[in-house]
Coordinates of C-alpha atoms in Angstrom, one line a residue:
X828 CA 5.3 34.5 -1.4
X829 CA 6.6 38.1 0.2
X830 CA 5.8 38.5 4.3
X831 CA 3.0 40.4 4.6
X832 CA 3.5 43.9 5.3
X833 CA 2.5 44.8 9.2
X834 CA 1.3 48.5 9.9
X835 CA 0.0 50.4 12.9
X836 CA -3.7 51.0 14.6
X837 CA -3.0 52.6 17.5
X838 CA -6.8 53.7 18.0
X839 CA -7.5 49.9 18.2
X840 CA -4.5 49.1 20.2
X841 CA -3.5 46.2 17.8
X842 CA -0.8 45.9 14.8
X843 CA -2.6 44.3 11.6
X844 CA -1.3 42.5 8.0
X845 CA -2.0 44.8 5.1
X846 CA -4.7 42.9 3.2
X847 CA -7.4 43.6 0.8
X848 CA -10.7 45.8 0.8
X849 CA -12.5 43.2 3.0
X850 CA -10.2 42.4 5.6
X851 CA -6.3 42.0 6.8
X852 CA -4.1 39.1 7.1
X853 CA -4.1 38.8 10.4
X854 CA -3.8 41.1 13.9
X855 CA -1.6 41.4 16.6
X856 CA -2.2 43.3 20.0
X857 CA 0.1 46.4 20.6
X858 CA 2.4 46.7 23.9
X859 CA 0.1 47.1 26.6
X860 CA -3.3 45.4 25.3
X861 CA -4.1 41.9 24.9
X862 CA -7.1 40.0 22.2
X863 CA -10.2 38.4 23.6
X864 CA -12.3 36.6 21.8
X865 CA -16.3 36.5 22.3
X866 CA -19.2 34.0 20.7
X867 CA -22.5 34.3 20.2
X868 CA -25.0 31.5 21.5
X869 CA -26.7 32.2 18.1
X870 CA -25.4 33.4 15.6
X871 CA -26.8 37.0 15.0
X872 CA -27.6 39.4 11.5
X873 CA -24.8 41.8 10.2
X874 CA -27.2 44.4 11.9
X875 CA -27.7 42.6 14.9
X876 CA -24.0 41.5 15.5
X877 CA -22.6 45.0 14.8
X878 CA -25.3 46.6 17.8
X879 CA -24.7 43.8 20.5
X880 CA -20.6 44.2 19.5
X881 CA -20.9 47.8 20.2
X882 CA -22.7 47.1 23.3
X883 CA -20.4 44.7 24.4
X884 CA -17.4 46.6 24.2
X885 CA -19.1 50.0 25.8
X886 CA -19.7 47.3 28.5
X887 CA -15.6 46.8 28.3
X888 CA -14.6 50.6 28.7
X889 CA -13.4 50.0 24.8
X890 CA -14.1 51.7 22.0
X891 CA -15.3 50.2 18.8
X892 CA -12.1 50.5 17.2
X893 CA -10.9 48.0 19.0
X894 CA -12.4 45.6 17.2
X895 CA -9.9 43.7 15.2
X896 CA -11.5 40.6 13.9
X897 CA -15.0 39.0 12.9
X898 CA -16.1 35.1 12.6
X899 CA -18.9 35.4 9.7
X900 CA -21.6 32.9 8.5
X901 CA -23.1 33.3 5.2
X902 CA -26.1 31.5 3.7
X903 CA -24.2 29.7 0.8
X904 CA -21.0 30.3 -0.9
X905 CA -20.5 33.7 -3.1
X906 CA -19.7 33.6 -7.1
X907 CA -16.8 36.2 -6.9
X908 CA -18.6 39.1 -8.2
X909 CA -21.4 38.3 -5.4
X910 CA -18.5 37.8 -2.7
X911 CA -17.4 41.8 -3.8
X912 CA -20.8 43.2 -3.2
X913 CA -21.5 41.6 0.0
X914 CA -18.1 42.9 1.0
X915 CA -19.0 46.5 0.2
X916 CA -22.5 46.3 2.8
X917 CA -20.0 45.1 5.9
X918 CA -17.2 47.8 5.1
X919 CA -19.3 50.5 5.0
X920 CA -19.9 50.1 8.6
X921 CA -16.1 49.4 9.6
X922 CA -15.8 53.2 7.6
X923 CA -18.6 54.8 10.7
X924 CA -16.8 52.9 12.8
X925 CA -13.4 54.6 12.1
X926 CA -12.0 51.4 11.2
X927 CA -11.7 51.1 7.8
X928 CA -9.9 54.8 6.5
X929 CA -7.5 55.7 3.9
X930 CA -8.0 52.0 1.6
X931 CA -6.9 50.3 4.8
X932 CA -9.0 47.7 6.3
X933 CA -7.5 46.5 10.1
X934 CA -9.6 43.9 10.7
X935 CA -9.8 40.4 10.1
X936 CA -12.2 38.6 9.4
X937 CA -13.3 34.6 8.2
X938 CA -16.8 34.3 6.3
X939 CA -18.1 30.2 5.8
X940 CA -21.4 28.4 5.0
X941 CA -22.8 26.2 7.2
X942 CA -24.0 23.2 5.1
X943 CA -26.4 21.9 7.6
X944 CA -28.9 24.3 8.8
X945 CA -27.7 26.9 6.4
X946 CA -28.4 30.8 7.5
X947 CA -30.9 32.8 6.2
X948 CA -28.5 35.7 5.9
X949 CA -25.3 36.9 6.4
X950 CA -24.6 37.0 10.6
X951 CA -21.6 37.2 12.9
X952 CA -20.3 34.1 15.2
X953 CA -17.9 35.7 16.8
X954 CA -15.7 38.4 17.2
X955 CA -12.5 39.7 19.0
X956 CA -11.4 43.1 20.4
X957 CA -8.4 44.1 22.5
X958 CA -8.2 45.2 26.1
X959 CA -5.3 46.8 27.8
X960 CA -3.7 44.3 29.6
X961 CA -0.3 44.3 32.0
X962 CA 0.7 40.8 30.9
X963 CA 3.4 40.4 28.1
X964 CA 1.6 37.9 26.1
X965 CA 1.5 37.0 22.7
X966 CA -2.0 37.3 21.5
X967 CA -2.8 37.4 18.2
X968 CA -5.5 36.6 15.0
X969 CA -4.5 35.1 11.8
X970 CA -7.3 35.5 9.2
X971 CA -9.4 32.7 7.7
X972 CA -7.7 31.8 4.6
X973 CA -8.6 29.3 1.3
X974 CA -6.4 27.5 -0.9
X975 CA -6.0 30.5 -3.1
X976 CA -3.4 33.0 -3.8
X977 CA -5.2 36.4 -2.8
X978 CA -4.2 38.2 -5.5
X979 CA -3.8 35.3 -8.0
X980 CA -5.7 34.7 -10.9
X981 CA -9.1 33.4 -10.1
X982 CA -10.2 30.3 -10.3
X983 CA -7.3 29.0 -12.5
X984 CA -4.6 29.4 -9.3
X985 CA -6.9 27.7 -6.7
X986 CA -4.2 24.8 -5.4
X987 CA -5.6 21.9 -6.9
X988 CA -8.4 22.9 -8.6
X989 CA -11.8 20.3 -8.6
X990 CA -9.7 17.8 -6.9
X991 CA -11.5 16.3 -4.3
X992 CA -9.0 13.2 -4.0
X993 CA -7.0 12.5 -1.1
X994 CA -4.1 13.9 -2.9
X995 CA -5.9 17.1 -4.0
X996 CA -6.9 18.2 -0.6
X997 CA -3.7 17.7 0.5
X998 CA -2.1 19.8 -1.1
X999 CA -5.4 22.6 -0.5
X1000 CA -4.4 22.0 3.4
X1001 CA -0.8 22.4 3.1
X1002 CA -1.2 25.4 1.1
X1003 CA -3.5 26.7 3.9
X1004 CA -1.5 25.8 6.5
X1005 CA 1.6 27.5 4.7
X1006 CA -0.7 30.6 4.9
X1007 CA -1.3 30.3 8.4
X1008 CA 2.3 30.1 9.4
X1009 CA 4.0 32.8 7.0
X1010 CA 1.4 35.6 8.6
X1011 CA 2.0 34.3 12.1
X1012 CA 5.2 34.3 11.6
X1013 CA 5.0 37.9 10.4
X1014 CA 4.4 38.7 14.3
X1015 CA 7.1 36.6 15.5
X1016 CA 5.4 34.0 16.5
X1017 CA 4.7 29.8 15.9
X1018 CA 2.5 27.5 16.5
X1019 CA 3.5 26.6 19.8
X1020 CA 2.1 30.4 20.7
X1021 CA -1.8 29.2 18.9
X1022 CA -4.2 28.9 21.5
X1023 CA -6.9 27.5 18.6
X1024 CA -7.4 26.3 15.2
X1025 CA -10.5 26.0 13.3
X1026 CA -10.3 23.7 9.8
X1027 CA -13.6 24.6 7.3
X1028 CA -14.1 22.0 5.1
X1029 CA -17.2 19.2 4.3
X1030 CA -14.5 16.9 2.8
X1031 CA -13.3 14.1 5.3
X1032 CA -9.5 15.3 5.7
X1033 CA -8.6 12.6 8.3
X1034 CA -6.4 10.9 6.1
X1035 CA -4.1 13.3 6.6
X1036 CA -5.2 15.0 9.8
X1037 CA -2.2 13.6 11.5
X1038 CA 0.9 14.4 9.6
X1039 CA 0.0 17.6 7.7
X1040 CA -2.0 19.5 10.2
X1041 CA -1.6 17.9 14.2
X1042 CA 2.0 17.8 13.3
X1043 CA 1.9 21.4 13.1
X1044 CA -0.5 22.2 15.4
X1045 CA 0.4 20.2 18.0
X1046 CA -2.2 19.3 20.3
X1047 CA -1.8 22.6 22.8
X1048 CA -5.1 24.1 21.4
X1049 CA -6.5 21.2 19.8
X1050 CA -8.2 21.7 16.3
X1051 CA -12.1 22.5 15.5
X1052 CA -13.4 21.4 13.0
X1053 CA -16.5 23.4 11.3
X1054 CA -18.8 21.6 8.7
X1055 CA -18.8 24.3 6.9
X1056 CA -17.9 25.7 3.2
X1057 CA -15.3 28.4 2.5
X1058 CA -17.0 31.9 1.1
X1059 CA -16.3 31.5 -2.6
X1060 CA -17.6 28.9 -5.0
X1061 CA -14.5 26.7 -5.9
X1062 CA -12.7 26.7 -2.7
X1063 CA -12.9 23.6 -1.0
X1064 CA -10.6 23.8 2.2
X1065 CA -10.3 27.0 4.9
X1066 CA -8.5 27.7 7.9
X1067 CA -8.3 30.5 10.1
X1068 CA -5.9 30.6 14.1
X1069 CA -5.6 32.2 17.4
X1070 CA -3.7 33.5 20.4
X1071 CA -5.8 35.0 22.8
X1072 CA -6.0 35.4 26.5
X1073 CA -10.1 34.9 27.4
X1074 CA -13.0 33.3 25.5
X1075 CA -16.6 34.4 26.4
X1076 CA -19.8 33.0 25.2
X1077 CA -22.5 35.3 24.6
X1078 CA -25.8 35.1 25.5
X1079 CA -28.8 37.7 24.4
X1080 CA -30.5 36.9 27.3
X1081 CA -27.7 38.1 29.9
X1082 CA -26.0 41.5 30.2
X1083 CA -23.8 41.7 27.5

């Protein structure tokens, strides 16, 4: 596959991955800022997540175009035409945010279904913004990615389609994990720069665990792993990776 295409937003302080409608590849803080990544206690409505965001980075000095990447939970996986419209809803407020302009989105973004205590509705988990920063680190967001070609033909290019063997998610994770390195390394970085890594998945993938993805990863920032289903029906495997500088937990009940 060709390297991703990375483009400017100064206004956010951040390089991104050209992507699609919904989201980019991947981000990368511009000279002088750095990424930090913030959680909700609970996770909170589209509405609600977008208000307490904006909050939290007036609360920052930052405006909202700094934010580069959101951590979604939806109720159950989308059919593809579903997964589209649902897309439309969160865009439109990236557009009065001055984010998404000229067919450009800069964000990034992971969606997944909890499969215990499923959501009600679409909500934000988390979130991450840049700060200007002094330090010359690398700090950067690779975007939650399936184990299927964006672009490709859909469902018939999903990497091991309906195989739920050991063998057949196997390949789904190195296909991922492939993903996850060719748009990091798109920023110059490698996996000894990813501060985390978050696997999405209901399947047991320990059988491999050690020498497909730890080998990689290393054990630097450790791996989380999310009961959870990708966004699309059909996909079975998802993974999305970090570099940042700060973690916050957010709590509704304290100043944001």
């Amino acid at each position: 596959m060709n390297t991703p295409e990375l483009m400017d937003f100064p206004e956010g302080g951040y390089h991104f991955l050209k992507g699609g409608f919904p989201y980019s590849q991947g981000v990368k803080a511009g000279k002088g800022y750095s990424i930090e990544r913030a959680r909700f206690v609970s996770p909170l409505s589209l509405i609600q997540g977008f208000g307490a965001i904006e909050k939290h980075l007036a609360a920052m000095g930052r405006p909202r175009t700094a934010l580069c990447a959101a951590e979604l939970r939806s109720p159950k996986p989308f059919s593809m035409g579903g997964f589209g419209e649902f897309n439309k809803t969160y865009v439109d407020v990236l557009k009065e945010w001055g984010l998404y302009r000229d067919g450009l989105n800069p964000v990034a973004r992971s969606n997944v279904t909890p499969e215990i205590a499923p959501l009600v509705e679409p909500s934000f988990y988390a979130f991450c913004y840049t700060v200007p920063s002094v330090e010359a680190e690398q700090t950067f967001i690779v975007a939650g990615s399936g184990e299927w070609p964006e672009g490709g033909s859909f469902p018939d290019d999903i990497v091991a389609r309906e195989d739920l063997s050991a063998a057949g998610l196997r390949s789904k994770a190195r296909f991922v994990l492939d993903t996850m390195e060719r748009r990091f390394k798109a920023f110059g970085a490698n996996w000894s720069d990813v501060t985390a890594s978050q696997v999405y998945t209901v399947h047991d993938f320990h059988p491999f665990l050690g020498d497909e993805i730890v080998s990689r990863t290393r054990n630097g920032g450790g791996l989380t792993w999310h009961y959870c289903r990708p966004p699309i029906e059909g996909l079975e495997f998802e993974m999305d990776v970090r570099s940042v500088t700060t973690e916050r937990v957010i709590n509704l009940g304290s100043r944001l």
